[in-house]
Structure formats: C-alpha cells, structure tokens
Coordinates of C-alpha atoms in Angstrom, one line a residue:
Chain A
M1 CA 188.7 161.7 394.6
M2 CA 189.3 160.4 391.1
L3 CA 190.3 162.1 387.9
I4 CA 188.2 161.4 384.9
E5 CA 189.4 162.3 381.4
C6 CA 186.9 164.3 379.4
P7 CA 187.5 163.9 375.6
W8 CA 187.3 167.6 375.2
C9 CA 188.6 169.1 378.5
G10 CA 191.2 166.6 379.7
P11 CA 191.5 165.3 383.2
R12 CA 189.1 166.8 385.7
N13 CA 187.8 165.9 389.2
E14 CA 185.0 163.3 389.3
T15 CA 182.8 165.9 391.1
E16 CA 182.4 167.7 387.8
Y17 CA 180.8 164.7 386.1
G18 CA 177.4 163.1 386.1
Y19 CA 176.7 159.4 385.5
G20 CA 174.4 158.4 382.7
G21 CA 174.2 154.6 383.0
E22 CA 174.8 151.9 380.4
A23 CA 175.9 153.1 377.0
H24 CA 174.8 151.8 373.6
V25 CA 171.2 151.0 374.5
A26 CA 169.7 151.4 371.1
Y27 CA 166.3 153.1 370.8
P28 CA 163.8 150.7 369.3
A29 CA 163.3 151.1 365.6
D30 CA 159.5 151.0 366.0
P31 CA 158.5 151.6 369.7
N32 CA 154.8 151.1 368.9
A33 CA 155.5 147.6 367.8
L34 CA 156.9 146.6 371.2
T35 CA 155.0 144.7 373.9
D36 CA 154.8 146.2 377.3
N37 CA 157.4 143.7 378.5
E38 CA 159.8 144.7 375.7
W39 CA 159.3 148.4 376.3
A40 CA 159.9 147.9 380.0
K41 CA 163.1 146.1 379.2
F42 CA 164.3 148.9 377.0
L43 CA 163.5 151.5 379.6
F44 CA 164.6 149.9 382.8
Y45 CA 166.6 146.8 382.3
R46 CA 170.4 147.3 382.3
K47 CA 173.4 145.1 382.5
N48 CA 175.4 145.0 385.7
P49 CA 178.6 143.2 384.8
K50 CA 181.6 142.6 387.0
G51 CA 184.5 144.0 385.0
L52 CA 184.6 146.2 381.9
F53 CA 181.4 148.1 381.2
A54 CA 180.6 150.8 378.6
E55 CA 178.9 153.7 380.3
R56 CA 177.6 157.2 379.5
W57 CA 179.1 160.2 381.4
V58 CA 178.4 163.9 381.2
H59 CA 180.9 166.6 382.0
S60 CA 178.1 168.7 383.7
A61 CA 180.3 171.3 385.4
G62 CA 182.6 171.7 382.4
C63 CA 181.8 171.6 378.7
R64 CA 178.4 169.9 379.4
R65 CA 179.0 167.3 376.7
W66 CA 178.1 163.6 376.9
F67 CA 180.7 161.0 376.2
N68 CA 181.2 157.3 376.6
A69 CA 183.7 155.5 378.8
V70 CA 184.8 152.0 379.4
R71 CA 185.1 151.5 383.2
D72 CA 186.1 148.5 385.2
T73 CA 183.4 148.0 387.8
V74 CA 185.7 146.1 390.1
T75 CA 188.5 148.7 390.4
Y76 CA 186.6 151.8 389.2
E77 CA 189.4 152.4 386.8
F78 CA 188.6 154.2 383.6
K79 CA 190.1 152.2 380.7
A80 CA 189.1 154.5 377.9
V81 CA 186.9 157.4 377.0
Y82 CA 185.5 158.1 373.6
K83 CA 183.2 160.7 372.0
P84 CA 179.7 159.7 370.8
G85 CA 179.9 158.3 367.3
E86 CA 183.4 157.1 367.7
P87 CA 184.1 153.3 367.7
Q88 CA 184.5 151.7 371.1
P89 CA 188.2 151.3 371.7
I90 CA 187.9 148.3 374.1
A91 CA 185.3 145.6 373.8
T92 CA 182.8 145.1 376.6
T93 CA 179.9 142.7 377.2
N94 CA 177.5 145.6 376.3
A95 CA 179.2 146.4 373.0
P96 CA 177.1 148.1 370.4
A97 CA 175.4 145.6 368.0
Q98 CA 176.7 145.3 364.5
G99 CA 179.4 147.9 365.0
G100 CA 176.8 150.6 365.7
T101 CA 178.2 153.5 367.7
K102 CA 175.1 155.2 369.1
Chain B
M1 CA 149.5 215.2 386.8
A2 CA 152.0 214.9 384.1
E3 CA 153.3 211.4 383.5
Q4 CA 157.0 211.0 383.8
V5 CA 158.6 208.9 381.1
L6 CA 162.0 207.5 382.0
T7 CA 164.0 207.1 378.8
D8 CA 167.4 206.5 380.3
I9 CA 167.2 203.6 382.7
S10 CA 170.9 203.2 383.2
A11 CA 170.7 205.1 386.5
L12 CA 168.3 202.4 387.9
R13 CA 170.7 199.5 387.0
T14 CA 172.1 197.6 389.9
S15 CA 174.9 195.1 389.5
P16 CA 174.6 191.7 391.3
L17 CA 177.4 192.6 393.8
A18 CA 176.7 196.3 394.2
H19 CA 175.8 195.6 397.8
M20 CA 179.1 193.9 398.5
A21 CA 181.4 196.8 397.4
S22 CA 182.2 197.8 401.0
A23 CA 182.6 194.2 402.1
F24 CA 185.2 193.8 399.3
Q25 CA 187.0 196.8 400.5
Q26 CA 187.0 195.7 404.1
G27 CA 188.0 192.1 403.2
A28 CA 191.0 193.1 401.1
V29 CA 194.3 191.9 402.5
A30 CA 197.6 193.7 401.8
G31 CA 201.1 192.6 402.0
K32 CA 203.0 189.6 400.6
R33 CA 200.2 187.3 401.5
G34 CA 197.7 189.8 400.1
V35 CA 194.6 189.1 398.1
S36 CA 191.7 191.3 397.2
A37 CA 188.4 191.0 395.2
R38 CA 186.3 193.4 393.3
E39 CA 183.4 193.2 390.9
L40 CA 183.7 194.1 387.3
A41 CA 180.1 195.0 386.6
F42 CA 178.1 195.4 383.4
T43 CA 180.5 193.8 381.0
T44 CA 179.1 192.8 377.6
Q45 CA 178.7 189.1 377.3
L46 CA 177.6 187.2 374.2
G47 CA 177.0 183.5 373.9
L48 CA 178.0 182.0 370.6
R49 CA 177.3 178.5 369.3
A50 CA 178.6 177.1 366.0
E51 CA 180.1 173.8 365.0
P52 CA 183.9 174.1 364.3
G53 CA 184.5 173.7 360.6
S54 CA 181.1 175.1 359.6
E55 CA 180.6 178.3 357.6
A56 CA 178.9 179.8 360.7
H57 CA 182.0 179.2 362.8
A58 CA 184.2 180.9 360.2
A59 CA 181.8 183.8 359.9
L60 CA 181.5 184.3 363.6
A61 CA 185.3 184.0 364.1
A62 CA 185.8 186.8 361.5
A63 CA 183.1 189.0 363.1
T64 CA 184.5 188.9 366.6
G65 CA 187.7 190.5 365.4
V66 CA 189.8 188.2 367.5
G67 CA 188.7 184.8 366.2
L68 CA 187.3 181.9 368.2
P69 CA 189.3 179.7 370.6
A70 CA 190.0 176.2 369.3
S71 CA 190.3 174.1 372.4
V72 CA 189.8 173.9 376.1
G73 CA 191.5 176.7 378.1
E74 CA 192.1 178.9 375.1
V75 CA 191.1 182.5 375.2
A76 CA 191.0 184.5 371.9
G77 CA 191.7 188.2 372.3
N78 CA 192.7 189.9 375.5
A79 CA 191.2 190.7 378.9
E80 CA 191.2 194.5 378.4
G81 CA 189.4 194.4 375.1
T82 CA 187.3 191.8 373.5
A83 CA 188.0 188.2 374.6
V84 CA 186.3 185.0 373.6
L85 CA 186.3 182.1 376.1
W86 CA 186.0 178.4 375.2
N87 CA 182.9 176.9 377.0
G88 CA 182.6 173.7 374.9
P89 CA 183.6 172.4 371.5
D90 CA 180.9 174.4 369.8
E91 CA 180.1 177.0 372.5
F92 CA 181.9 180.3 373.2
L93 CA 181.4 183.3 375.4
V94 CA 182.5 186.8 374.2
V95 CA 183.4 189.1 377.1
A96 CA 184.0 192.7 376.3
P97 CA 183.9 196.1 378.1
E98 CA 180.6 197.7 378.9
G99 CA 179.0 199.3 375.8
T100 CA 180.8 197.2 373.2
E101 CA 178.6 197.1 370.1
L102 CA 179.2 193.6 368.8
L103 CA 175.8 191.8 368.9
D104 CA 174.4 193.2 365.7
D105 CA 177.6 192.4 363.8
L106 CA 177.6 188.8 365.1
V107 CA 173.9 188.3 364.4
A108 CA 174.4 189.6 360.8
A109 CA 177.5 187.3 360.4
L110 CA 175.6 184.2 361.5
G111 CA 172.7 185.0 359.1
Q112 CA 170.5 182.0 358.6
S113 CA 173.2 179.4 359.3
A114 CA 172.9 176.8 362.1
G115 CA 174.2 178.4 365.3
Q116 CA 173.4 180.9 367.9
V117 CA 174.2 184.5 369.0
L118 CA 172.7 185.6 372.2
D119 CA 173.2 188.6 374.5
L120 CA 174.0 187.0 377.9
S121 CA 175.3 190.2 379.5
A122 CA 173.0 189.9 382.5
N123 CA 173.7 186.2 383.0
R124 CA 177.0 186.3 384.8
T125 CA 178.9 189.0 386.7
I126 CA 182.7 189.1 387.1
I127 CA 184.6 188.9 390.3
E128 CA 188.3 189.7 389.9
L129 CA 190.4 188.1 392.6
S130 CA 194.0 189.3 392.6
G131 CA 197.1 189.2 394.8
P132 CA 199.9 186.7 395.7
S133 CA 197.4 184.5 397.6
A134 CA 194.7 184.5 395.0
R135 CA 195.5 180.9 393.8
L136 CA 195.6 179.7 397.4
V137 CA 192.2 181.1 398.1
L138 CA 190.7 179.4 395.0
E139 CA 192.4 176.1 395.7
K140 CA 190.3 175.8 398.9
G141 CA 187.3 175.1 396.8
C142 CA 188.2 174.5 393.2
P143 CA 189.0 170.9 392.1
A144 CA 190.7 171.9 388.9
D145 CA 194.5 172.0 388.7
L146 CA 195.4 175.7 389.1
H147 CA 199.2 175.3 389.2
P148 CA 200.8 177.6 386.5
R149 CA 202.2 174.6 384.7
S150 CA 198.6 173.5 383.7
F151 CA 196.7 176.7 384.1
G152 CA 198.7 179.7 382.8
A153 CA 197.8 183.3 382.4
G154 CA 195.5 184.0 379.5
T155 CA 193.5 180.7 379.8
A156 CA 190.0 180.0 381.1
I157 CA 188.2 176.9 382.1
T158 CA 184.7 176.0 383.2
T159 CA 184.7 174.5 386.7
V160 CA 183.2 174.8 390.1
L161 CA 184.1 176.8 393.2
G162 CA 182.7 175.1 396.2
P163 CA 179.2 174.2 394.9
V164 CA 179.0 177.1 392.4
P165 CA 179.6 176.5 388.7
V166 CA 181.9 179.2 387.5
L167 CA 184.0 180.2 384.5
L168 CA 187.5 180.7 385.8
W169 CA 189.7 183.0 383.8
K170 CA 193.3 183.7 384.6
T171 CA 194.1 187.1 383.2
A172 CA 197.6 187.5 384.7
E173 CA 199.9 185.6 387.0
D174 CA 198.2 186.6 390.2
T175 CA 194.8 187.7 388.8
F176 CA 191.8 185.5 388.3
R177 CA 188.3 186.4 387.0
L178 CA 185.4 184.3 388.2
L179 CA 182.2 184.4 386.3
P180 CA 179.4 183.0 388.4
R181 CA 175.8 183.3 387.3
A182 CA 174.2 186.5 388.8
S183 CA 172.0 184.5 391.3
F184 CA 175.1 182.8 392.7
A185 CA 177.2 185.9 392.8
D186 CA 176.4 186.9 396.4
Y187 CA 177.2 183.4 397.7
T188 CA 180.4 183.3 395.7
A189 CA 181.5 186.7 396.9
R190 CA 180.9 185.7 400.6
W191 CA 182.6 182.4 400.0
L192 CA 185.7 184.2 398.7
L193 CA 185.7 186.8 401.5
D194 CA 185.5 184.0 404.1
A195 CA 188.4 182.1 402.3
M196 CA 190.4 185.3 402.2
T197 CA 190.2 186.0 405.9
E198 CA 193.1 183.7 407.0
F199 CA 195.6 185.5 404.8
A200 CA 195.2 188.7 407.0
S201 CA 197.0 186.8 409.8
P202 CA 200.6 185.6 409.8
E203 CA 201.3 182.2 408.4
V204 CA 201.3 179.4 411.0
D205 CA 204.4 177.3 410.8

C-alpha cells in the first residue's frame, strides 16, 4: 500500500484514488479542423516515459477533486502533487506547452 | 366508500436500519473491550456548495449559525446541535437533529449566487459506533489513520470502510459516527456487527 498526498486532504491510502492518465493534454483549439489521424492522436495517444511523468489523479473516495502529480514510473514514487491551474513544480517530458497549466 | 387522505405520513417512515435495531442490541459488547452500534435516524442533512472567498460562501457561513469549516477534518458547530462537515474545498454537509428548520434560511442566504443548497436528509443515515474498542473495529477496514494524534475528537473525514464510501466523524474520544449512503447502510451495519464479534471474547495473547 502506498500513501498519496491529496493537495486538499493530505496523505491518504492509494485505494482512495483513481488514475486519470497523462496530464496537460491540451484540448484542440478547433477540433473540427483536425484530420482523423490528429483527432485519434489527441484521444488515444499518450506518452509512456521511463522516469518522471505528469499525471492526473482523482481523490474519488475523499474530496472527489482532480489534481496533478509528478510520479516516477520506475519507482512509483510521487515527487510532487499540485492543484489544477498551479505551475508544475518539477519539469517532465510531458510538461505543459508555453507555460500553460491546463 | 369514503376516501381516506393521509396528511401525516411520518408514521409510514422507515429508517434505512430500522430492521437492524435488534441486531444492534444483540451485537453490543460490554466491558473494557466493549463496543456497540446504533442508528441515529432521520437527522436533517443539507448539502452546501460554495467557493471559499465568494459572497455565497460568506452568506451561507452566516446562515448556518456555526460558520463553515475551512479545511479537511474540520467540523463547525457541535455534534448535539448543528454541525457542518467538510466534504471538499467547496462542499459541505450540514448535519442537525430531526426537524431542524434551516433549509429555507440557507436557500434565502444563497439567493441567486453561484452555489448550491440541497436537502440531502434521505441520502445518508448515521451509525454511531462507541466503546473502548470502536477504533479497533474501524481499523479493520478503514485505510485512514485513525490514531488520535491525526484524527481527534470533533473532526470528520471522507473515506471508505471496506468497500463502502462513508463520512467518518469522531464526535468523542471513543465515539464515531459513520454516514454511509442509505443503500449501503445495511451492508455497513452487518460489516460492523461482524467486526465487533471478536471483542465479546477475551483477548488472545
């Protein structure tokens, strides 16, 4: 069992959380302008790096809020958690473009 | 044949754990390893949502009479009267004795501001678990840290008991209130009674 720090509730057991995949995948500005290939890449293609990775998590059994986390995919260690809209505290390969914090 | 019109339906009301009352009595354990459970039925429960710092938040805080809790674990007010539990950064639950007339005041206080006031009285029932072994019973299935150093009397958290999402509210040193949704109440009660059984026997060294 692993403790995950919720930005609002503090450390709680991992069973209280749900995983939301890669963070900072920006919604296309004009989805209608995308080709099928580009749309498929937005919907389904995700990075799978070895090492630090920015991810979305939800504290589903607690405050039910979504937040972002930087996790090391090698050790499973959570390096940082941050609320949506806050700047990413540790750089990752899937960092938000142009300082965006979606 | 004259049609009978029932104007007072309170006699028809059944709490989610009314059928467990005798099981609670039989399952109670006395003594220094004692623990017992009972249902606190028909409490008034109101769901509030308002962003902290907004006008709606300030108006609702004034209207509850006890304010709104500011962060995780905090409970505004007290367990015997009106209490407000923290469910999330902008989400709160008012718990008050049966018949408390607070809904209209809160709806009026919110007005047209962004937020929510909702009567959730039938959503959850309350199981009160008390006795020297109450914490040991909960620790069999609750992953949260229930040690008094991190979970003191007068605090409440949202967590799970076994597979059941519950609000867990510690009202006194050996007294916990669990608020499962009504449809999970029967399972939660049976889970607790099963977990309480071992404390009727002497401790095994």
